[in-house]
């Protein structure tokens, strides 16, 4: 029996394809101490056939070549207001729903847990709308998508690039009736860290958080806010530079280890379409920049091209040169290194959970002594390598 799917745990993106593929149902996904899901192998069932490792997306090369890029937003202003960027996801989903299809994406349940679910109508679709900055658990979504495709229904599967790659791995390749969209992704934070942060907000206010939005546009698209709504109707609203969980996310304090060397940055997109924020709109296409949300869309395949053409009338769009986005959106070309205090954060997290004082201190700009200490450690590490 195998001990692990991959020898190097840090390459596992937690997509869950191995669990969906295993012909002996020997693999389940379980959280580690940092709260990220990893495959767990049942020794009583595993026959070491090796299929999990062979089909694992981390062992495949994803390449799609040069692709056209667009700045776009939906004409439906109510949808744009409720979407994180320009609302292109909703339009894409509506096209698939109108053909009797099913749309898979990340939804947040009443316990504020994020997982992949299928939507068959506008109510289901509303739950998928909006970015949730925590790693989504794909649960049974790959197998559900496969059953729907087998039954001849159109399926749109959306998620991070590793989740889309996981779907293709689980299906054993592309399928007729399947359309996929991945996200420009800077990395996925730990679900356990988010859960603990919500507990902290609840303890501070003495009220349950009933709803949570990571990308509220009340202050605009660029200066987005997080909004937690408590059981008594009160709101906690804080800008991306004020809210502590968002600051830790944007500073790469608690991303999944594999996100720090993501194999899907740059042109290596697994999906038919890629959606992101058109950061830099004020320079690249100032006439489209009204601060209400603008998407960056890459069209990666012929299927993606057809899907994009079908929804074009519902969009305001402009072809752009993706090279111009890079200075404004580094995840297009590179993964981010972990925050220098990542290990320290998780050591403390294991003992005390998400602590406001601790995270504030870890995110504070380093003093001169700390900077010198880090420089010396880097120099020592380089000397050892040589
Ligand atoms: C963890 C994460 C990191 C991201 N980092 C960047 C970035 O650095 N730069 C950038 O330009 N864009 C990034 N994005 C993408 C961006 O936030 C928007 O999701 C994207 O622009 C689509 O916006 P929209 O207005 O078309 O649709 P929206 O309605 O806002 O987005 C809904 C789509 O996002 C998916 N989604 C939401 N949360 C998750 C999740 N946790 N896991 C998987 N899928 C999810 C839904 O399934 C659906 O497909 C990131 C998204 C996530 C989830």
XYZ file of C-alpha atoms and ligand atoms in Angstrom:
439
model
C 0.000 0.000 0.000
C 1.104 3.580 -0.661
C 1.857 6.002 2.152
C 1.060 9.129 0.095
C -0.135 10.114 -3.388
C 2.865 12.426 -3.897
C 6.164 12.033 -2.061
C 6.531 15.807 -1.873
C 3.520 17.061 0.124
C 4.203 20.685 -0.815
C 3.240 19.953 -4.468
C -0.256 18.729 -3.515
C -2.839 21.421 -4.316
C -5.663 19.573 -2.520
C -7.862 19.360 -5.630
C -9.198 15.955 -4.564
C -8.832 14.353 -8.011
C -7.044 11.330 -6.445
C -10.003 10.715 -4.112
C -12.451 10.908 -7.042
C -10.323 8.677 -9.290
C -9.299 5.860 -6.919
C -11.044 2.698 -8.194
C -10.870 1.168 -4.693
C -12.276 4.176 -2.794
C -9.102 4.078 -0.735
C -8.552 7.860 -0.633
C -10.375 10.498 1.372
C -9.442 14.140 1.957
C -8.631 15.264 5.511
C -7.286 18.547 6.937
C -3.708 18.806 8.239
C -2.618 20.963 11.188
C -2.733 24.111 8.992
C -6.327 23.329 7.974
C -5.638 22.397 4.305
C -7.073 19.204 2.820
C -4.675 16.410 1.812
C -5.337 12.843 0.629
C -5.469 10.175 3.329
C -4.966 6.582 2.175
C -6.882 3.689 3.739
C -4.308 0.841 4.033
C -7.069 -1.778 4.064
C -8.269 -0.717 0.599
C -5.158 0.561 -1.246
C -3.648 -1.985 -3.696
C -0.889 0.433 -4.806
C -2.080 0.535 -8.433
C -0.484 4.012 -8.739
C -3.434 5.541 -10.616
C -3.696 8.405 -8.085
C -0.129 9.548 -8.753
C -0.250 9.000 -12.540
C -3.413 11.078 -12.943
C -2.532 13.719 -10.295
C -2.552 17.162 -12.007
C 0.738 18.008 -10.252
C 2.433 15.330 -12.388
C 0.958 16.615 -15.706
C 2.142 19.582 -17.757
C -0.566 22.112 -18.610
C 0.126 24.274 -21.663
C -2.225 26.224 -23.874
C 0.005 28.809 -25.609
C -0.605 32.507 -26.347
C -4.172 33.591 -25.785
C -6.323 36.631 -26.529
C -7.247 38.803 -23.556
C -10.208 41.136 -23.013
C -11.358 43.740 -20.538
C -15.079 43.133 -20.024
C -18.055 43.741 -17.793
C -21.680 42.668 -17.950
C -24.250 45.204 -19.138
C -26.529 44.093 -16.267
C -25.482 46.613 -13.577
C -27.239 44.763 -10.735
C -25.127 41.658 -11.466
C -21.947 43.727 -11.778
C -22.646 45.313 -8.388
C -22.911 41.895 -6.723
C -19.889 40.364 -8.518
C -16.269 40.695 -7.448
C -14.977 41.953 -10.785
C -17.001 42.634 -13.946
C -19.555 39.838 -13.471
C -18.448 37.792 -16.498
C -18.842 34.570 -14.489
C -22.591 35.149 -14.051
C -23.138 35.758 -17.768
C -21.197 32.625 -18.672
C -23.223 30.643 -16.140
C -26.541 32.037 -17.415
C -25.737 30.873 -20.959
C -25.198 27.319 -19.655
C -28.304 27.376 -17.420
C -30.423 28.599 -20.352
C -29.463 25.394 -22.212
C -30.638 23.253 -19.272
C -27.107 22.808 -17.920
C -25.551 22.806 -14.452
C -22.899 25.213 -13.139
C -20.337 24.168 -10.523
C -18.513 26.681 -8.361
C -17.659 27.693 -4.799
C -20.491 28.518 -2.394
C -20.515 29.411 1.304
C -22.934 27.494 3.541
C -24.665 28.664 6.753
C -21.617 27.670 8.794
C -19.520 29.879 6.436
C -17.750 26.778 5.082
C -16.763 27.048 1.414
C -17.292 24.062 -0.872
C -18.069 23.300 -4.510
C -21.729 22.814 -5.366
C -23.815 22.576 -8.536
C -26.366 25.275 -9.447
C -29.337 24.588 -11.701
C -31.137 27.948 -11.497
C -30.724 31.641 -10.587
C -31.074 30.956 -6.845
C -28.286 28.395 -6.933
C -26.199 30.697 -9.112
C -26.453 33.570 -6.600
C -24.605 31.408 -4.045
C -21.680 30.904 -6.444
C -21.367 34.598 -7.240
C -18.543 36.526 -5.565
C -15.024 35.522 -4.522
C -14.564 33.588 -1.292
C -10.940 33.961 -0.283
C -10.493 30.554 1.310
C -9.736 27.186 -0.299
C -12.968 25.561 -1.414
C -13.530 21.848 -0.703
C -14.522 20.209 -4.032
C -16.205 17.340 -2.133
C -18.184 15.238 -4.640
C -18.325 17.853 -7.427
C -16.109 15.985 -9.931
C -18.223 12.832 -9.746
C -21.462 14.814 -9.936
C -20.178 16.660 -13.016
C -19.214 13.344 -14.616
C -22.678 11.865 -14.037
C -24.329 14.943 -15.585
C -22.024 14.820 -18.618
C -22.763 11.086 -18.995
C -26.460 12.004 -19.048
C -25.765 14.489 -21.883
C -26.282 17.713 -19.885
C -24.099 20.787 -20.454
C -21.776 21.485 -17.513
C -19.821 24.624 -16.618
C -17.150 23.930 -13.997
C -15.440 26.932 -12.380
C -12.776 27.229 -9.720
C -9.090 27.785 -9.166
C -6.801 26.441 -11.934
C -5.794 23.452 -9.758
C -9.453 22.523 -9.239
C -10.158 22.685 -12.977
C -7.040 20.580 -13.613
C -8.347 18.197 -10.932
C -11.647 17.861 -12.798
C -9.892 16.976 -16.082
C -7.751 14.464 -14.186
C -10.837 12.913 -12.592
C -12.618 12.726 -15.972
C -9.519 11.423 -17.760
C -9.587 14.367 -20.236
C -11.980 16.800 -21.874
C -15.612 15.872 -22.552
C -18.290 17.003 -24.951
C -20.724 19.337 -23.195
C -18.101 20.482 -20.672
C -16.971 24.099 -20.437
C -14.494 25.275 -17.799
C -13.423 28.643 -16.389
C -10.557 29.109 -13.947
C -9.499 32.194 -12.011
C -6.407 34.319 -11.963
C -5.421 33.130 -8.504
C -2.913 34.585 -6.112
C -3.353 31.636 -3.714
C -5.944 30.084 -1.431
C -5.970 30.703 2.342
C -6.549 27.993 4.936
C -10.207 27.219 5.730
C -9.261 26.582 9.374
C -7.667 30.029 9.666
C -10.790 31.673 8.217
C -13.057 29.690 10.574
C -10.956 30.746 13.555
C -10.956 34.393 12.432
C -14.793 34.295 12.208
C -14.887 32.843 15.737
C -12.765 35.787 16.858
C -15.206 38.293 15.284
C -18.103 36.469 16.956
C -16.405 36.475 20.366
C -15.583 40.195 20.053
C -19.212 41.082 19.303
C -20.998 38.300 21.202
C -23.082 37.550 18.096
C -23.051 34.879 15.407
C -21.842 35.915 11.939
C -24.659 34.936 9.576
C -23.266 36.208 6.283
C -19.816 37.130 5.060
C -18.806 38.959 1.861
C -15.143 39.176 0.879
C -15.670 41.666 -1.964
C -18.361 44.223 -1.142
C -18.322 47.207 -3.535
C -19.882 49.879 -1.284
C -16.601 51.832 -1.423
C -15.979 50.850 -5.045
C -14.356 47.939 -6.880
C -10.737 48.917 -6.226
C -11.082 49.760 -2.534
C -13.262 46.729 -1.831
C -14.467 45.856 1.685
C -15.210 42.726 3.648
C -18.622 42.764 5.312
C -19.716 40.408 8.100
C -23.404 40.531 9.007
C -24.202 39.474 12.581
C -27.365 37.742 13.817
C -28.662 41.036 15.282
C -28.358 42.688 11.847
C -25.288 44.747 12.776
C -22.441 44.844 10.262
C -18.705 44.802 10.500
C -17.358 46.449 7.332
C -13.647 47.008 6.784
C -11.501 47.865 3.786
C -9.038 45.362 2.329
C -6.162 47.257 3.976
C -7.903 47.336 7.395
C -9.434 43.896 7.836
C -6.938 41.566 9.457
C -7.889 38.336 7.654
C -7.712 40.108 4.276
C -4.376 41.705 5.199
C -2.953 38.297 6.122
C -4.282 36.808 2.863
C -2.846 39.610 0.713
C 0.482 39.351 2.601
C 0.636 35.555 1.905
C 0.688 34.672 5.595
C -1.543 31.569 5.379
C -1.783 30.381 1.764
C -1.617 26.685 0.895
C 2.058 25.646 0.496
C 1.544 24.521 -3.150
C 0.286 28.044 -4.025
C 3.820 29.353 -3.503
C 4.982 27.398 -6.560
C 1.742 27.204 -8.517
C 2.205 25.269 -11.776
C -0.600 27.245 -13.501
C 0.742 30.792 -13.488
C 1.485 32.469 -16.816
C 0.209 30.806 -19.981
C -0.305 27.362 -18.395
C -4.060 27.673 -17.929
C -6.039 24.431 -17.767
C -9.507 25.956 -18.418
C -11.290 27.110 -21.586
C -11.579 30.623 -20.139
C -9.725 32.444 -17.354
C -11.377 35.192 -15.281
C -9.683 37.785 -13.110
C -9.741 41.444 -12.144
C -8.664 43.979 -14.754
C -6.296 45.690 -12.302
C -4.563 48.571 -14.080
C -7.766 49.572 -15.923
C -7.046 53.233 -15.163
C -3.964 53.007 -17.414
C -4.895 50.228 -19.871
C -8.486 51.219 -20.717
C -9.342 54.374 -18.702
C -12.635 54.904 -20.565
C -13.928 51.560 -19.171
C -12.719 52.325 -15.656
C -15.764 53.508 -13.679
C -14.683 51.684 -10.467
C -17.754 49.433 -10.595
C -15.815 46.317 -11.601
C -14.008 45.192 -14.713
C -12.991 41.618 -15.526
C -9.892 40.384 -17.288
C -10.823 37.451 -19.538
C -8.423 35.076 -21.293
C -9.842 32.910 -24.053
C -7.750 29.739 -23.919
C -9.387 27.265 -26.302
C -11.803 26.937 -29.213
C -14.578 25.998 -26.789
C -13.765 29.110 -24.788
C -13.828 31.195 -27.976
C -17.319 29.906 -28.883
C -18.641 30.488 -25.347
C -17.176 33.996 -25.259
C -18.671 34.864 -28.683
C -22.106 33.618 -27.527
C -22.213 35.976 -24.556
C -20.495 38.952 -26.229
C -23.754 40.905 -26.741
C -24.370 40.923 -22.992
C -20.906 42.414 -22.327
C -19.096 45.701 -22.747
C -15.692 44.497 -23.922
C -12.347 45.522 -25.360
C -9.434 43.399 -26.604
C -6.261 44.163 -24.634
C -2.596 43.238 -24.556
C -2.110 40.939 -21.505
C 1.520 42.044 -21.143
C 0.169 45.431 -20.008
C -1.665 43.764 -17.087
C 1.403 42.121 -15.628
C 2.711 45.097 -13.603
C -0.754 45.432 -12.008
C -1.456 41.718 -11.551
C 1.748 39.795 -10.717
C -0.053 36.397 -10.289
C -0.324 36.373 -14.092
C 3.361 35.532 -14.281
C 4.608 34.338 -10.916
C 3.671 32.743 -7.617
C 4.174 34.727 -4.442
C 6.740 33.581 -1.865
C 5.344 32.865 1.608
C 5.341 35.683 4.148
C 8.580 35.424 6.187
C 6.508 34.810 9.338
C 4.302 32.048 7.826
C 5.831 29.241 9.923
C 5.705 31.415 13.053
C 2.035 32.170 12.364
C 1.094 28.487 12.079
C 3.074 27.561 15.224
C 1.089 30.152 17.187
C -2.163 29.241 15.391
C -1.872 25.633 16.612
C -1.876 26.904 20.207
C -4.163 29.941 20.230
C -6.105 30.066 16.934
C -6.442 33.390 15.087
C -5.283 36.057 17.500
C -5.727 39.714 16.569
C -2.673 40.835 18.560
C -0.461 38.079 17.107
C -1.444 38.698 13.479
C -1.117 42.484 13.896
C 2.403 41.956 15.253
C 3.423 39.515 12.505
C 2.139 41.840 9.758
C 3.783 44.952 11.208
C 6.593 46.232 8.977
C 9.867 44.675 10.193
C 12.206 46.827 12.252
C 15.857 47.316 11.295
C 17.061 44.420 13.507
C 14.564 41.955 11.982
C 15.531 43.049 8.459
C 19.200 42.498 9.272
C 18.429 39.106 10.835
C 16.547 38.004 7.695
C 19.312 39.248 5.408
C 21.925 37.338 7.420
C 19.807 34.147 7.349
C 19.389 34.471 3.548
C 23.141 34.984 3.096
C 23.884 31.971 5.319
C 21.410 29.809 3.363
C 22.998 30.873 0.039
C 26.485 30.112 1.392
C 25.329 26.607 2.441
C 23.848 25.980 -1.072
C 27.153 26.965 -2.721
C -8.694 32.416 -3.803
C -8.816 33.387 -4.953
C -7.739 34.208 -5.293
C -7.859 35.110 -6.367
N -6.786 35.925 -6.678
C -6.904 36.799 -7.715
C -5.805 37.652 -8.074
O -4.749 37.647 -7.412
N -5.939 38.488 -9.141
C -7.094 38.537 -9.881
O -7.162 39.288 -10.858
N -8.153 37.741 -9.566
C -8.081 36.881 -8.507
N -9.152 36.081 -8.189
C -10.351 36.111 -9.062
C -11.314 37.259 -8.747
O -11.438 37.446 -7.344
C -12.740 36.943 -9.300
O -13.179 35.711 -8.770
C -12.779 36.813 -10.777
O -12.313 38.010 -11.332
C -14.209 36.526 -11.288
O -15.028 37.621 -11.042
P -16.481 37.780 -11.675
O -16.921 39.171 -11.353
O -16.493 37.349 -13.107
O -17.361 36.682 -10.937
P -17.745 36.492 -9.413
O -19.190 36.228 -9.354
O -17.205 37.536 -8.549
O -16.938 35.160 -9.043
C -17.536 33.908 -8.943
C -16.586 32.857 -9.420
O -15.514 32.684 -8.504
C -15.483 31.305 -8.091
N -14.975 31.234 -6.725
C -15.297 32.047 -5.688
N -14.624 31.671 -4.606
C -13.879 30.599 -4.940
C -12.992 29.734 -4.222
N -12.696 29.917 -2.948
N -12.422 28.730 -4.894
C -12.692 28.494 -6.188
N -13.529 29.273 -6.924
C -14.100 30.313 -6.298
C -16.920 30.828 -8.225
O -16.940 29.425 -8.355
C -17.315 31.527 -9.517
O -16.760 30.835 -10.618
C -9.073 35.186 -7.111
C -10.169 34.387 -6.738
C -10.040 33.496 -5.670
C -11.248 32.641 -5.300
